[in-house]
Coordinates of C-alpha atoms in Angstrom, one line a residue:
M1 CA 24.7 -85.3 41.8
K2 CA 20.7 -86.1 40.8
P3 CA 20.1 -84.8 37.4
T4 CA 17.5 -81.7 37.8
F5 CA 16.0 -79.9 34.8
N6 CA 13.3 -77.2 36.5
L7 CA 10.9 -75.8 33.7
I8 CA 9.8 -72.7 35.4
D9 CA 13.7 -70.6 35.4
Q10 CA 15.1 -73.6 32.4
G11 CA 13.9 -72.7 28.7
W12 CA 12.2 -75.0 26.7
I13 CA 9.3 -73.4 25.8
P14 CA 9.7 -71.5 21.9
C15 CA 8.6 -68.5 21.6
V16 CA 9.4 -66.3 18.8
P17 CA 10.3 -62.6 19.8
R18 CA 8.2 -59.6 18.9
G19 CA 10.6 -57.6 16.6
G20 CA 11.0 -61.3 14.6
G21 CA 13.8 -63.6 14.4
P22 CA 14.0 -66.9 15.7
A23 CA 12.4 -68.6 18.5
R24 CA 14.3 -68.6 22.1
E25 CA 13.3 -71.8 24.2
L26 CA 12.3 -69.9 27.7
G27 CA 11.8 -71.0 30.9
I28 CA 7.3 -71.0 32.1
H29 CA 8.4 -67.4 34.6
E30 CA 10.0 -66.0 31.6
A31 CA 7.8 -66.8 28.9
L32 CA 4.5 -65.5 31.4
V33 CA 6.4 -61.9 32.9
K34 CA 8.0 -61.8 29.2
A35 CA 4.5 -62.8 27.0
H36 CA 3.5 -58.9 25.9
E37 CA 7.0 -59.0 24.8
L38 CA 6.7 -61.8 22.8
S39 CA 5.3 -62.6 19.7
E40 CA 3.5 -66.4 20.1
I41 CA 4.8 -69.9 21.0
Y42 CA 5.8 -71.9 17.9
D43 CA 6.5 -75.3 17.5
D44 CA 7.0 -77.2 14.1
S45 CA 4.8 -80.3 15.9
P46 CA 1.1 -78.2 16.2
L47 CA 0.7 -80.9 18.9
I48 CA 3.2 -78.9 21.1
T49 CA 2.1 -75.5 20.3
V50 CA -1.8 -75.7 21.6
S51 CA -0.7 -77.9 24.2
L52 CA 2.1 -75.8 25.8
H53 CA -0.7 -72.7 25.5
R54 CA -2.6 -75.1 27.5
L55 CA -0.1 -75.6 30.4
L56 CA 1.0 -71.5 30.7
L57 CA -3.6 -71.0 30.7
A58 CA -3.3 -73.5 33.4
V59 CA -0.6 -71.6 35.6
L60 CA -2.7 -68.7 34.7
H61 CA -5.7 -69.5 35.8
R62 CA -4.2 -70.8 38.9
A63 CA -1.8 -68.0 39.6
C64 CA -4.1 -64.7 38.6
G65 CA -7.5 -65.8 37.6
P66 CA -9.5 -64.2 36.6
A67 CA -13.0 -65.1 39.3
T68 CA -14.8 -62.1 37.2
A69 CA -14.9 -60.2 33.9
E70 CA -13.5 -56.8 35.7
E71 CA -11.0 -59.1 36.7
W72 CA -10.4 -60.2 33.5
G73 CA -10.8 -56.3 32.1
Q74 CA -8.0 -54.5 34.6
L75 CA -5.6 -57.7 33.8
W76 CA -6.3 -56.6 30.1
K77 CA -6.2 -52.7 30.6
A78 CA -2.5 -53.4 32.7
G79 CA -1.1 -54.9 29.3
R80 CA 1.3 -57.9 31.5
F81 CA 0.2 -60.6 33.7
P82 CA 1.2 -59.7 37.5
E83 CA 4.8 -60.7 38.1
D84 CA 4.5 -61.3 41.7
K85 CA 1.2 -63.2 41.8
I86 CA 3.1 -65.6 39.3
N87 CA 6.3 -65.7 41.1
A88 CA 4.3 -67.0 44.6
Y89 CA 2.4 -69.2 42.8
L90 CA 5.6 -71.0 40.9
E91 CA 7.7 -71.0 44.2
K92 CA 5.1 -72.6 46.2
W93 CA 4.8 -75.2 43.4
R94 CA 8.5 -75.1 42.7
E95 CA 9.2 -78.5 42.9
R96 CA 6.8 -80.0 41.3
F97 CA 8.3 -78.2 38.1
D98 CA 11.1 -80.5 38.1
L99 CA 11.3 -83.1 35.1
F100 CA 13.5 -85.3 36.9
S101 CA 12.2 -85.1 40.8
E102 CA 12.4 -88.3 42.4
T103 CA 8.3 -87.7 43.9
H104 CA 6.7 -85.7 41.5
P105 CA 8.7 -85.5 38.2
F106 CA 6.3 -82.9 36.1
Y107 CA 3.6 -84.0 34.2
Q108 CA 4.7 -87.7 35.7
T109 CA 4.4 -91.3 37.7
G110 CA 7.0 -91.1 40.3
G111 CA 8.0 -94.3 41.9
L112 CA 7.0 -96.0 38.3
E113 CA 8.7 -98.7 36.8
T114 CA 7.5 -101.0 33.8
R115 CA 8.4 -104.6 32.7
K116 CA 9.9 -103.3 29.8
Q117 CA 10.9 -99.7 28.8
S118 CA 10.1 -97.7 25.9
S119 CA 12.0 -95.1 23.5
V120 CA 11.4 -92.0 23.9
A121 CA 10.4 -92.1 20.5
R122 CA 6.4 -93.0 21.3
L123 CA 6.5 -89.4 23.2
A124 CA 6.5 -88.0 18.9
A125 CA 3.5 -88.5 17.0
E126 CA 5.7 -88.7 13.6
L127 CA 8.7 -91.3 14.6
A128 CA 8.3 -95.1 14.5
S129 CA 8.0 -96.3 17.6
G130 CA 6.4 -100.1 18.6
H131 CA 4.4 -101.1 16.1
N132 CA 2.8 -97.8 15.0
V133 CA 2.8 -96.9 10.9
L134 CA 4.3 -94.3 9.7
L135 CA 6.2 -93.3 6.1
F136 CA 9.7 -92.0 5.6
D137 CA 10.8 -92.4 9.6
H138 CA 13.5 -95.0 10.0
T139 CA 13.8 -94.8 13.9
L140 CA 14.2 -98.4 15.9
D141 CA 13.4 -99.1 19.2
D142 CA 16.7 -100.9 19.8
M143 CA 18.3 -97.4 18.4
P144 CA 16.0 -95.0 20.7
P145 CA 16.3 -91.5 19.7
V146 CA 18.1 -89.2 22.6
F147 CA 16.4 -86.0 23.6
A148 CA 17.5 -82.9 24.7
C149 CA 15.6 -82.1 28.0
S150 CA 14.0 -79.2 26.8
E151 CA 12.5 -81.4 24.2
A152 CA 11.9 -83.9 26.6
A153 CA 9.3 -81.8 28.2
R154 CA 7.7 -80.6 25.5
R155 CA 7.3 -83.8 23.7
L156 CA 5.7 -85.0 27.4
V157 CA 3.7 -82.1 27.6
A158 CA 2.1 -82.7 23.9
A159 CA 2.3 -86.6 24.8
Q160 CA 0.0 -86.2 27.5
M161 CA -2.6 -84.2 25.4
F162 CA -2.7 -85.9 22.3
A163 CA -1.6 -90.0 22.9
I164 CA -2.8 -92.7 20.4
A165 CA -4.9 -95.7 21.3
S166 CA -3.1 -98.4 20.8
A167 CA -2.7 -102.6 22.3
G168 CA -0.6 -103.9 24.7
E169 CA 0.4 -102.9 28.3
H170 CA 3.8 -102.8 29.8
K171 CA 2.6 -104.3 33.6
P172 CA 3.6 -100.9 35.3
T173 CA 4.1 -101.0 39.1
I174 CA 4.2 -97.7 41.4
K175 CA 6.5 -97.8 44.4
G176 CA 6.7 -101.5 44.1
D177 CA 2.8 -101.8 44.1
A178 CA 1.5 -103.7 40.6
V179 CA -1.1 -101.8 38.7
A180 CA -3.7 -102.9 36.6
R181 CA -3.3 -101.1 33.7
P182 CA -5.7 -101.7 30.4
C183 CA -4.7 -101.4 26.9
F184 CA -3.6 -97.9 25.9
R185 CA -6.7 -95.5 25.1
D186 CA -7.2 -91.8 23.3
S187 CA -6.1 -89.1 25.5
I188 CA -8.4 -86.2 26.0
L189 CA -7.8 -84.3 22.7
T190 CA -6.1 -87.2 20.5
R191 CA -9.7 -87.1 18.1
T192 CA -10.6 -83.6 18.6
L193 CA -10.4 -80.6 16.5
V194 CA -8.4 -78.0 19.1
V195 CA -9.3 -73.9 18.7
W196 CA -7.9 -71.1 20.5
I197 CA -7.3 -67.5 19.1
T198 CA -4.0 -65.9 18.7
G199 CA -3.7 -61.5 18.9
D200 CA -0.4 -59.3 18.6
N201 CA 1.4 -60.9 20.9
L202 CA 1.5 -63.7 23.5
F203 CA 0.1 -61.7 26.5
E204 CA -3.0 -60.9 24.0
T205 CA -3.1 -64.3 23.1
L206 CA -3.1 -66.0 26.6
M207 CA -5.8 -62.9 27.8
S208 CA -8.0 -63.9 24.4
N209 CA -7.8 -67.6 25.6
L210 CA -8.4 -66.7 29.4
I211 CA -11.8 -67.5 29.9
V212 CA -13.6 -66.3 33.6
L213 CA -14.1 -69.2 36.0
N214 CA -15.6 -69.0 38.9
E215 CA -14.0 -71.1 42.3
R216 CA -15.7 -74.5 41.0
A217 CA -14.3 -74.9 37.4
N218 CA -10.8 -73.2 38.4
T219 CA -9.7 -76.5 40.4
S220 CA -6.2 -77.9 40.2
P221 CA -4.0 -79.0 37.4
C222 CA -1.9 -82.5 38.0
W223 CA 1.2 -80.8 39.7
E224 CA -1.5 -79.7 42.4
M225 CA -3.1 -83.3 43.2
P226 CA -1.7 -85.8 45.2
S227 CA 1.2 -88.4 43.5
I228 CA -0.9 -91.1 41.5
E229 CA -0.5 -94.2 43.7
A230 CA -1.3 -97.4 43.3
T231 CA -4.5 -97.7 45.1
N232 CA -5.7 -94.4 43.6
L233 CA -6.1 -95.6 39.8
R234 CA -9.4 -96.4 39.1
G235 CA -8.9 -99.5 36.5
D236 CA -10.0 -98.6 33.6
Q237 CA -13.4 -96.7 34.6
P238 CA -13.1 -93.7 32.7
D239 CA -13.0 -90.2 35.0
Y240 CA -14.1 -86.8 33.4
P241 CA -12.0 -83.4 34.2
C242 CA -13.2 -81.8 37.1
G243 CA -12.7 -78.1 36.3
V244 CA -10.3 -76.1 33.4
P245 CA -7.3 -76.3 34.6
D246 CA -7.6 -80.3 35.1
G247 CA -8.6 -80.4 31.9
Y248 CA -5.7 -78.6 30.9
T249 CA -3.6 -80.9 32.3
W250 CA -4.5 -84.4 31.4
Q251 CA -2.3 -86.8 32.2
S252 CA -3.4 -89.8 29.8
R253 CA -0.3 -92.1 30.9
L254 CA 1.4 -92.9 33.0
I255 CA 5.7 -92.0 32.5
R256 CA 8.7 -91.7 34.0
L257 CA 11.1 -90.5 31.7
I258 CA 14.6 -91.4 32.6
P259 CA 17.9 -89.4 32.5
E260 CA 21.4 -90.1 31.6
E261 CA 24.8 -87.9 30.9
I262 CA 25.2 -88.6 27.2
A263 CA 28.1 -86.6 26.0
G264 CA 28.6 -84.4 29.1
E265 CA 24.7 -83.4 29.1
T266 CA 21.5 -84.5 30.8
A267 CA 19.4 -86.5 28.5
V268 CA 16.8 -89.0 27.2
R269 CA 16.5 -91.7 25.5
V270 CA 14.3 -94.2 27.3
M271 CA 11.5 -94.5 29.5
H272 CA 8.9 -96.2 31.5
F273 CA 5.7 -95.9 30.2
A274 CA 1.6 -97.3 30.4
Q275 CA -1.6 -96.1 30.1
G276 CA -3.0 -93.4 32.9
R277 CA -6.6 -91.4 33.1
R278 CA -8.7 -92.9 30.5
M279 CA -10.7 -90.0 30.1
D280 CA -14.8 -90.3 30.0
K281 CA -16.4 -88.9 26.8
S282 CA -19.8 -89.5 26.8
P283 CA -22.0 -86.5 25.5
R284 CA -22.9 -84.4 28.1
R285 CA -24.0 -80.7 28.6
P286 CA -21.9 -78.1 26.2
G287 CA -21.3 -76.9 29.5
E288 CA -19.1 -79.0 31.1
Y289 CA -16.6 -79.3 27.3
D290 CA -13.3 -78.4 26.8
P291 CA -13.0 -74.5 26.3
M292 CA -10.9 -74.8 23.5
V293 CA -13.9 -77.1 21.4
A294 CA -16.7 -77.0 19.6
L295 CA -19.4 -79.4 19.2
M296 CA -21.6 -80.2 17.3
L297 CA -25.2 -82.2 17.7
A298 CA -25.2 -85.3 16.6
S299 CA -28.5 -86.8 17.5
K300 CA -31.1 -86.0 20.2
Q301 CA -29.8 -89.5 21.5
R302 CA -26.6 -88.7 21.7
G303 CA -26.1 -85.5 22.3
Y304 CA -23.6 -82.8 21.6
V305 CA -19.5 -84.5 20.1
P306 CA -16.4 -82.5 19.6
L307 CA -16.1 -81.4 15.7
R308 CA -12.7 -83.7 14.3
L309 CA -10.6 -82.8 11.9
S310 CA -11.2 -84.4 8.4
W311 CA -8.7 -85.5 6.6
E312 CA -10.2 -84.7 3.3
K313 CA -11.1 -81.2 4.0
A314 CA -9.3 -78.2 5.1
P315 CA -10.9 -76.5 8.6
W316 CA -12.3 -73.1 7.3
R317 CA -15.0 -75.4 5.4
D318 CA -16.5 -75.6 8.3
A319 CA -15.3 -72.0 9.6
H320 CA -19.5 -71.5 9.9
A321 CA -20.0 -74.4 12.7
L322 CA -17.2 -72.9 14.6
L323 CA -18.4 -69.9 14.8
A324 CA -21.6 -70.5 15.4
V325 CA -23.4 -68.1 17.3
A326 CA -26.6 -69.1 19.6
D327 CA -29.6 -67.0 18.0
P328 CA -32.4 -66.5 20.5
E329 CA -34.4 -65.4 17.9
S330 CA -34.2 -68.9 16.2
H331 CA -36.7 -72.2 17.9
S332 CA -35.9 -74.2 14.7
H333 CA -34.4 -77.8 15.2
N334 CA -33.7 -79.0 11.5
G335 CA -30.3 -79.2 10.5
P336 CA -27.1 -79.6 12.5
K337 CA -26.7 -77.2 15.2
F338 CA -23.3 -76.3 16.6
R339 CA -21.4 -75.1 19.8
R340 CA -18.4 -72.8 19.6
P341 CA -15.6 -73.4 21.6
K342 CA -16.2 -71.5 25.4
T343 CA -13.0 -69.3 24.3
L344 CA -14.7 -67.5 21.8
D345 CA -17.7 -66.8 23.5
H346 CA -15.1 -65.0 25.9
L347 CA -13.7 -63.3 23.3
S348 CA -16.5 -61.6 22.0
N349 CA -18.2 -60.5 25.9
M350 CA -15.2 -59.0 27.1
W351 CA -15.5 -56.8 23.6
G352 CA -19.3 -56.8 24.0
R353 CA -18.8 -55.0 28.1
G354 CA -16.2 -52.8 26.6
F355 CA -12.7 -54.3 27.6
I356 CA -11.7 -54.7 24.2
K357 CA -12.2 -50.9 22.7
E358 CA -10.7 -51.7 19.1
A359 CA -13.7 -52.2 17.2
E360 CA -12.3 -53.1 13.7
R361 CA -9.9 -55.5 15.5
C362 CA -9.3 -59.0 13.8
Y363 CA -7.7 -61.5 15.5
T364 CA -6.4 -64.8 14.3
L365 CA -8.2 -68.3 14.7
E366 CA -5.9 -71.3 14.8
V367 CA -6.9 -75.0 14.5
A368 CA -4.8 -77.7 15.2
G369 CA -5.1 -81.8 15.8
F370 CA -5.3 -85.2 13.8
A371 CA -6.9 -86.6 11.4
F372 CA -8.0 -90.1 11.0
L373 CA -9.4 -92.2 8.5
P374 CA -13.7 -92.5 8.8
G375 CA -13.6 -95.8 10.5
S376 CA -10.5 -96.6 11.3
G377 CA -11.6 -97.6 14.9
K378 CA -10.6 -97.2 18.2
T379 CA -7.4 -97.8 17.8
G380 CA -6.8 -95.8 14.0
K381 CA -3.5 -94.4 12.6
P382 CA -3.8 -90.8 12.4
V383 CA -3.6 -89.9 8.3
L384 CA -1.7 -86.3 8.9
W385 CA -1.9 -83.5 11.9
R386 CA -3.2 -80.2 10.7
H387 CA -2.1 -76.6 12.0
D388 CA -4.5 -73.8 10.2
R389 CA -4.9 -70.3 10.6
L390 CA -8.1 -67.9 10.3
P391 CA -8.6 -64.3 10.0
L392 CA -11.1 -63.5 13.3
P393 CA -12.8 -60.2 12.9
L394 CA -14.4 -59.7 16.1
A395 CA -17.9 -58.3 14.1
L396 CA -18.3 -62.5 13.5
L397 CA -18.6 -63.4 16.9
Q398 CA -21.6 -61.1 17.5
D399 CA -23.5 -61.6 14.3
P400 CA -25.4 -64.8 14.2
H401 CA -27.0 -63.3 10.2
L402 CA -23.1 -63.0 9.4
V403 CA -21.8 -66.3 10.4
D404 CA -25.0 -67.8 8.4
R405 CA -25.0 -65.7 5.6
L406 CA -20.7 -67.4 5.2
R407 CA -22.5 -70.7 6.0
F408 CA -24.4 -69.8 2.6
L409 CA -21.8 -69.1 1.2
I410 CA -19.0 -71.9 1.9
E411 CA -22.5 -74.4 0.7
K412 CA -22.5 -72.6 -2.8
A413 CA -18.7 -73.3 -2.9
E414 CA -19.8 -77.4 -2.1
T415 CA -22.2 -77.0 -4.9
V416 CA -20.5 -76.1 -7.4
A417 CA -18.0 -78.4 -6.0
R418 CA -20.1 -81.3 -6.4
D419 CA -20.7 -79.7 -10.3
V420 CA -17.6 -79.9 -11.3
Q421 CA -17.1 -83.8 -10.2
D422 CA -20.2 -84.2 -12.3
R423 CA -19.1 -82.6 -15.4
L424 CA -15.9 -84.2 -15.3
L425 CA -17.6 -87.7 -14.8
K426 CA -19.2 -86.6 -17.7
V427 CA -16.8 -85.8 -19.8
C428 CA -14.6 -89.5 -18.5
R429 CA -17.9 -91.3 -19.8
A430 CA -17.8 -89.8 -23.1
F431 CA -13.7 -90.4 -23.6
L432 CA -14.0 -94.2 -22.8
P433 CA -14.6 -96.7 -25.2
S434 CA -17.5 -98.6 -24.2
D435 CA -17.1 -102.3 -22.6
L436 CA -16.5 -103.8 -26.2
G437 CA -16.8 -107.7 -24.8
H438 CA -20.4 -106.7 -24.2
P439 CA -22.3 -106.6 -27.4
Q440 CA -25.1 -105.1 -25.9
A441 CA -23.2 -102.8 -23.5
R442 CA -23.5 -98.4 -24.8
Q443 CA -21.5 -96.8 -22.1
P444 CA -17.8 -97.7 -20.6
D445 CA -17.7 -99.3 -17.2
P446 CA -19.0 -96.6 -14.1
K447 CA -16.4 -97.7 -12.0
D448 CA -13.6 -97.4 -15.4
V449 CA -15.3 -93.7 -15.1
A450 CA -14.7 -92.8 -11.4
N451 CA -11.3 -94.0 -11.4
L452 CA -10.5 -91.6 -14.5
A453 CA -12.2 -89.0 -13.1
N454 CA -10.5 -89.3 -10.1
S455 CA -6.9 -89.7 -11.0
L456 CA -7.9 -86.0 -12.6
D457 CA -8.2 -85.1 -9.6
A458 CA -10.4 -81.7 -9.7
E459 CA -11.5 -81.0 -6.5
R460 CA -8.2 -81.0 -4.9
P461 CA -6.5 -77.4 -7.0
Y462 CA -10.1 -76.0 -6.9
W463 CA -10.6 -76.1 -2.8
A464 CA -6.9 -75.1 -2.6
R465 CA -7.5 -72.1 -4.4
L466 CA -10.5 -71.1 -2.7
E467 CA -8.5 -70.7 0.1
G468 CA -6.8 -67.7 -0.3
H469 CA -10.0 -66.0 -1.4
F470 CA -11.4 -67.2 1.7
H471 CA -9.6 -65.4 4.3
H472 CA -10.2 -62.2 2.2
L473 CA -13.9 -62.9 2.3
L474 CA -13.6 -63.2 6.3
Q475 CA -11.8 -60.2 6.3
R476 CA -14.0 -57.5 4.3
L477 CA -18.0 -59.8 5.4
P478 CA -18.2 -57.6 8.2
V479 CA -18.3 -54.3 6.3
E480 CA -19.0 -54.9 3.2
T481 CA -21.3 -58.1 3.4
D482 CA -22.9 -57.5 -0.2
A483 CA -19.6 -56.6 -1.8
A484 CA -18.0 -59.3 -0.6
S485 CA -20.3 -61.6 -1.1
D486 CA -20.6 -61.2 -4.5
E487 CA -16.5 -61.5 -5.2
W488 CA -16.7 -64.5 -3.4
L489 CA -19.4 -66.6 -5.7
E490 CA -17.0 -64.9 -8.4
A491 CA -14.1 -66.8 -7.4
V492 CA -15.6 -69.7 -6.6
E493 CA -17.2 -69.7 -10.3
R494 CA -13.3 -68.7 -11.9
E495 CA -11.7 -71.2 -9.5
A496 CA -13.9 -73.9 -10.7
S497 CA -13.8 -73.2 -14.3
R498 CA -10.0 -73.3 -13.7
A499 CA -10.3 -76.5 -12.4
F500 CA -12.4 -78.3 -14.7
N501 CA -10.1 -77.2 -17.9
D502 CA -7.1 -78.2 -16.2
A503 CA -8.6 -81.5 -15.0
C504 CA -9.6 -82.2 -18.8
D505 CA -6.3 -80.9 -20.2
K506 CA -4.7 -84.1 -18.7
L507 CA -6.3 -86.0 -21.4
G508 CA -4.5 -85.1 -24.4
A509 CA -5.4 -83.1 -27.5
S510 CA -6.4 -85.6 -29.4
Q511 CA -9.9 -86.1 -30.9
R512 CA -11.7 -87.9 -29.0
A513 CA -10.5 -86.0 -26.3
I514 CA -12.1 -82.7 -27.7
R515 CA -15.0 -84.6 -29.1
A516 CA -15.7 -85.1 -25.5
R517 CA -15.0 -81.7 -23.9
A518 CA -17.1 -80.0 -26.2
R519 CA -20.2 -82.1 -24.8
V520 CA -20.1 -80.2 -21.4
S521 CA -20.0 -76.6 -20.2
D522 CA -17.0 -75.4 -18.5
I523 CA -19.1 -72.3 -17.4
F524 CA -20.2 -72.3 -13.7
P525 CA -22.6 -69.9 -12.3
A526 CA -22.8 -69.9 -8.7
L527 CA -26.1 -68.1 -8.0
P528 CA -27.8 -66.5 -6.8
R529 CA -25.9 -63.5 -7.3
D530 CA -27.4 -61.0 -5.8
A531 CA -27.8 -59.7 -2.2
A532 CA -31.4 -59.9 -1.6
A533 CA -31.4 -63.2 -2.7
A534 CA -29.1 -64.3 -0.9
T535 CA -30.2 -62.7 2.3
A536 CA -33.8 -64.3 1.2
E537 CA -32.5 -67.9 1.2
T538 CA -30.3 -67.6 4.1
E539 CA -33.4 -66.3 6.4
A540 CA -35.3 -69.3 5.0
R541 CA -33.1 -71.1 6.2
R542 CA -33.4 -70.1 9.5

């Protein structure tokens, strides 16, 4: 009997119950019709977590819209998704959700074959495969891991969103016809910081990200499209999503999983794997970008580009960019301009229209993605992935003055961080002996000073300790703006002094270390202290 695993009914999406406890694996149907009874979707891999949200959003857009704000308000008021519409839609496309369908395997290419089969480890960014560089993983291509059907499905969805560029191709054929495919290119979200909103339960989470789409934008997801054939692939020509569901289900790779029976269960060890649709990432008008992506105006010539995750700093340090509110009264063209994700505009709009009643409501802003080393090139390897959560009071979505105040406070912390490093350099310069090999030298080698200061590492604990204070600031800022600002600046001063002293302590308690420390103050004023001065500086920047 031919293997089958239909994602509509069989469990594969890890859902956490509202009452707590371990996650349960649910099919698409149950995850949607019981979304109001579930807390969240969560996987150990943030790439899988965000990819599963995008998949369910694509289903909802096609099954129940909404096409207008009023339709969205009716869904929100109901408190649950309409089971009849979800049932009708999923039944219509049931065959396309079978992981091992011969003609239309889910998120895959029927009839695909490659000269060499690949290990399913290529679907998991954290596993070694081919020539990728990873630490602490010893997966071998000639001894591939075994993925259960549920895990293979999750990895498949995430790989289509976050596949990484690499050299080489496997000379694929589709139904016997040769297909000229280029080297592997980055997928749609690989080098992008991805943002989504979570509420008190999965229903609220999906609704918060279910933006209103007109008929032109609510286009077909991958399972509604004609099957990929050798004749309808455009070589190395880039494509651009024709609508939101298309972008949410982008197929960056041609894949066909090969099922086999292992220990009496259907599982997957190998697959056919080749380059799929190449994403056109040239700058375009902000309205055409992915709803979960924040944008930055790189230059007048380049236009808007997606914000990227930095390996050097946590996303909360760019919170002002993620929350940037368009201010019709501001006509300044100085400094970078940001466009927040359209999901945040959507939530702000629904609150402004009165559909969301709780004025003091605090959602959560989720941020995830890969971080690459600067200058790593098109085939650079990711250094890490992150998944951060920030409090999101609704008031921050509609008040540009609050977001400007937030930027002001973050910049003050950045200024103090540079001051910490400058003072530590002075201590290290006084601590190190001068270069005795040069009779005229009076100062130690600057490289030695910089290396010693970097090894003492004052900035990392400084920023790590400030993160908790920042979460508290976000929650208080809309209701106690001045008091919250003062409290934040006090925390900045306190943590700067603590980080500086902890770093200096690593030099030891010798007389030379004591003399070096005595030359530099450990008091860090984060002025201006008063709210009026802070407001004046913020307005001057605007």
